[in-house]
């Protein structure tokens, strides 16, 4: 156990430090902190001096209610936070999570109620837990003593402050300076004394320590968010071995913290995490979903559903509270955006969690089970081009003319922002399709243009392996794909944006191409397919099951779309003609008629699916938030 000894003189050195001796004495305040880690830069000398300057201005009484972790957060750079996956939890969320997981009964019945945060950072959860337990102990001291006679002597000798820090609070983090700040923030909450803290500098996922021989009543955590691309390969292999049930090559490190939390819990202990909501729907999260379903009762899910309470990061969170036991008919309380409802845990499928109210489930089931066929059966989905370095290959019309680039290599180029509902914006960019080059000498101008970027191009994975020539596209796809009649759509969008493209066009990898399989062309055509894909019914259908990335953005993942159904109809001429008319009206800028036709398409599909007014309202409450065009 690490022992940090603070006395009145130590605190005085911080609180009463004068401007004159800050420069000389600040190292004393930070002594024992090892800052030599090769994976990040810690606070520099100026940062540390600034921290001390802040501390000396805090009143000696006020410092007891002050979280030094807040100072640490403000002085840690965004680069450092990203490397460590640090996301700081807002105060109101910390207070809420502590308030519903620690109650009077817990502490009265068990004064040794043990809490751990396995990624404690600046100590926000632990400090709030300390405050909550301290309040409960002061208000219920007599009850605690009556029910726990053996605790009376310990409480009287140590005092509540020391008792809590030594017996109730545990924390682990990889960041040594954060650990130091957490210890300090806890110790200065009351009278200064010699205290044995349970706050450790460890890698919580792979380091061994005596702390892991214990079990805990409560695991509270905001796990670090580090995607697979930012994890060292050797470290990833270790995680895959230790956490194989929940973590695979494409997973997020936060998944491992669920298994670690489970391992740390007593039977009937509680785990309460705030983490990225993506695991609920993502392919990489399937192992984690299965692990939770098989090992934990989920009590509560609070899905922010795209809203982001965190500062400066693009992560939409979910709170999930679980108990370490399993019951056959567990019911989960769900808060999703502004909705609240209960669901059975049996509805949380390993393939993906879809959180819907009873009315929404009935509507989705009605849409899904109408006379239909899966999109994946009738269509092929293909991703656009991965150039490996867009600057080398993407050019403007002016560059084509000025550099006299060889015309038979030039193809129109679109990105996701060029695709709208039933409409493609005017082409402004082009790609040099270098995969068509057979002899370099025949294309001197295009080779000369691309050669400006040769250093970067040769470093592409495929070039290093020798499977691509330095001037070729990284993944140019089959050229015939771009010549076919097709529907294109962006991979990420706020609403459905599918448009028919009959001319040759290439695209970036953030666009997908949909073509109808030859054996189904006699039953389906692009106009009917575009009408269905752009309909409010399909938009609602997709948004119920798609991954929501933030408050407006959804992921239009082909594997997910291929599992969805399209209704089969014999007479579709009406909506086909509406789509053709929409395309014409866009060409003549008749947007009023476009809007009317889109509404007519929706009404036609509502009738086909035999939807009630209430069901239509449910759909349009979701789809009308983004506008129609």
XYZ file of C-alpha atoms in Angstrom, residues 141-383:
243
model
C -23.541 7.656 12.780
C -25.633 6.141 15.589
C -27.361 3.696 13.246
C -24.020 2.587 11.831
C -22.574 1.962 15.303
C -25.651 0.044 16.486
C -25.571 -2.279 13.478
C -21.791 -2.571 13.272
C -20.368 -2.590 16.798
C -16.940 -3.692 15.599
C -16.691 -0.491 13.546
C -17.188 1.876 16.485
C -13.599 1.743 17.748
C -12.147 2.164 14.267
C -14.347 5.158 13.488
C -13.605 6.787 16.832
C -9.847 6.299 16.512
C -9.454 7.315 12.876
C -12.295 9.742 12.379
C -14.701 9.528 9.455
C -12.365 11.293 7.005
C -9.493 8.832 7.409
C -11.843 5.840 7.681
C -13.436 6.578 4.297
C -10.153 7.103 2.453
C -8.618 3.934 3.875
C -11.666 1.634 3.743
C -14.135 2.832 1.102
C -12.237 4.437 -1.774
C -9.956 2.755 -4.350
C -8.647 4.119 -7.614
C -6.308 3.082 -10.430
C -4.928 5.004 -13.388
C -2.003 4.798 -15.784
C -1.267 8.519 -15.442
C 0.953 9.101 -12.415
C 0.334 12.822 -12.162
C -3.434 12.263 -12.163
C -2.958 9.740 -9.348
C -1.010 12.304 -7.350
C -3.727 14.905 -7.822
C -6.462 12.428 -6.820
C -4.664 11.492 -3.601
C -4.083 15.113 -2.751
C -7.696 16.110 -3.514
C -9.005 13.388 -1.190
C -6.599 13.993 1.687
C -7.202 17.743 1.923
C -10.954 17.252 2.290
C -10.609 17.293 6.072
C -8.075 17.519 8.889
C -4.578 16.708 7.764
C -3.188 13.423 9.011
C -1.101 10.453 7.976
C -3.338 8.475 5.655
C -2.903 5.230 3.739
C -4.482 5.838 0.356
C -5.742 3.154 -2.000
C -4.955 5.107 -5.164
C -2.476 3.307 -7.416
C -0.492 4.062 -10.545
C -1.115 0.949 -12.663
C -2.211 -0.101 -16.090
C -5.616 -1.342 -14.903
C -5.970 -3.817 -17.755
C -2.673 -5.709 -17.721
C -0.675 -4.925 -14.544
C -0.890 -7.336 -11.627
C -1.411 -5.988 -8.118
C -2.766 -7.068 -4.735
C -5.681 -4.713 -5.306
C -7.124 -7.255 -7.736
C -7.302 -9.951 -5.072
C -10.192 -7.992 -3.534
C -13.749 -7.586 -4.716
C -15.841 -4.443 -4.596
C -19.410 -3.400 -3.988
C -19.376 -0.752 -6.704
C -17.309 -0.085 -9.828
C -17.766 3.472 -11.125
C -15.929 4.504 -14.261
C -15.690 6.591 -17.392
C -13.377 4.223 -19.318
C -10.813 5.702 -21.718
C -11.857 5.777 -25.378
C -9.020 4.549 -27.584
C -9.947 3.070 -30.965
C -8.004 0.217 -32.554
C -5.997 2.503 -34.847
C -4.370 4.274 -31.890
C -3.420 1.180 -29.896
C 0.101 -0.222 -30.132
C 0.069 -3.581 -31.957
C 1.903 -5.470 -29.211
C -0.381 -4.016 -26.547
C -3.399 -4.929 -28.643
C -2.252 -8.554 -28.803
C -2.032 -8.661 -25.010
C -5.563 -7.267 -24.722
C -6.889 -9.751 -27.273
C -5.474 -12.578 -25.161
C -6.695 -11.296 -21.786
C -10.067 -9.971 -22.956
C -10.886 -12.228 -25.896
C -14.594 -12.395 -24.995
C -15.094 -8.645 -25.410
C -12.158 -7.326 -27.424
C -10.990 -8.033 -30.962
C -8.859 -6.323 -33.567
C -11.366 -3.546 -34.369
C -12.568 -2.988 -30.815
C -12.232 -0.041 -28.475
C -10.141 -0.353 -25.328
C -13.184 0.703 -23.288
C -14.694 -2.751 -23.952
C -11.962 -4.346 -21.825
C -12.987 -2.240 -18.834
C -16.358 -3.985 -18.729
C -14.733 -7.362 -18.200
C -12.258 -5.856 -15.712
C -15.137 -4.237 -13.836
C -16.989 -7.549 -13.762
C -13.902 -9.285 -12.358
C -13.589 -6.662 -9.612
C -17.204 -6.954 -8.453
C -18.595 -8.978 -5.581
C -21.622 -11.093 -6.375
C -24.592 -8.696 -6.470
C -22.161 -5.779 -6.744
C -22.978 -2.940 -9.138
C -21.150 -1.592 -12.158
C -22.064 1.871 -13.434
C -20.204 3.198 -16.487
C -20.555 6.151 -18.786
C -19.016 5.202 -22.094
C -19.350 5.615 -25.845
C -22.775 4.490 -27.046
C -21.297 2.935 -30.205
C -20.850 -0.525 -28.701
C -24.644 -0.975 -28.699
C -24.802 -1.203 -32.495
C -21.253 -1.649 -33.817
C -19.909 -4.896 -35.247
C -16.876 -4.678 -32.973
C -19.164 -4.458 -29.934
C -20.845 -7.834 -30.490
C -18.516 -9.647 -28.084
C -19.145 -7.052 -25.382
C -22.913 -7.212 -25.872
C -22.785 -11.002 -25.554
C -20.605 -10.776 -22.420
C -23.004 -8.350 -20.744
C -26.043 -10.440 -21.642
C -24.481 -13.633 -20.301
C -22.952 -12.279 -17.091
C -24.802 -9.199 -15.874
C -28.295 -7.979 -15.156
C -28.655 -4.623 -16.858
C -30.645 -2.352 -14.538
C -30.573 0.964 -16.319
C -29.562 2.371 -19.707
C -29.424 6.128 -20.209
C -28.740 6.669 -23.899
C -27.907 10.273 -24.764
C -28.788 9.219 -28.321
C -26.438 11.545 -30.141
C -26.376 14.370 -27.614
C -22.894 15.096 -26.293
C -22.371 16.405 -22.744
C -18.575 16.185 -23.069
C -16.475 19.177 -24.006
C -14.558 19.241 -27.280
C -14.928 15.625 -28.407
C -17.206 13.882 -30.874
C -18.379 11.082 -28.604
C -22.019 10.479 -27.760
C -22.246 8.547 -24.479
C -24.492 6.049 -22.788
C -24.739 5.302 -19.073
C -25.213 1.665 -18.192
C -25.805 0.262 -14.718
C -25.487 -3.487 -14.178
C -25.558 -5.951 -11.290
C -23.303 -8.991 -11.059
C -25.952 -11.677 -11.126
C -28.328 -13.152 -13.688
C -32.095 -13.511 -13.571
C -34.295 -15.001 -16.249
C -36.779 -12.148 -16.633
C -34.747 -9.027 -15.947
C -36.415 -5.709 -16.811
C -34.340 -2.678 -17.828
C -35.294 0.944 -17.260
C -34.371 2.855 -20.432
C -33.986 6.587 -20.977
C -33.399 7.385 -24.644
C -33.231 11.056 -25.475
C -36.432 12.435 -23.952
C -38.204 9.039 -23.840
C -38.459 6.698 -20.856
C -39.682 3.099 -21.027
C -38.961 -0.425 -19.794
C -37.744 -3.362 -21.858
C -36.851 -6.969 -21.153
C -33.149 -7.802 -21.224
C -34.082 -10.610 -23.611
C -34.631 -7.896 -26.207
C -30.941 -6.924 -26.077
C -29.691 -9.111 -28.906
C -26.024 -9.951 -29.317
C -26.297 -8.799 -32.931
C -27.212 -5.276 -31.792
C -29.157 -3.417 -29.144
C -32.262 -1.654 -30.437
C -33.885 0.410 -27.686
C -37.517 1.005 -28.605
C -40.733 1.658 -26.730
C -43.612 -0.799 -27.095
C -45.322 1.322 -29.765
C -42.081 1.724 -31.712
C -41.406 -2.017 -31.578
C -44.858 -2.833 -32.949
C -44.403 -0.345 -35.779
C -40.933 -1.636 -36.656
C -42.242 -5.194 -36.605
C -45.104 -4.209 -38.914
C -42.694 -2.622 -41.406
C -40.258 -5.509 -41.185
C -42.804 -8.274 -41.672
C -44.776 -6.827 -44.563
C -44.543 -8.789 -47.815
C -40.916 -8.054 -48.487
C -37.412 -9.183 -49.426
C -34.033 -8.239 -47.973
C -32.139 -5.499 -49.774
C -29.038 -7.681 -49.687
C -30.819 -10.300 -51.799
C -31.687 -7.976 -54.657
C -28.837 -5.435 -54.517
C -25.066 -5.247 -54.467
C -23.357 -2.609 -52.310
C -19.879 -1.336 -53.209
C -17.623 1.219 -51.566
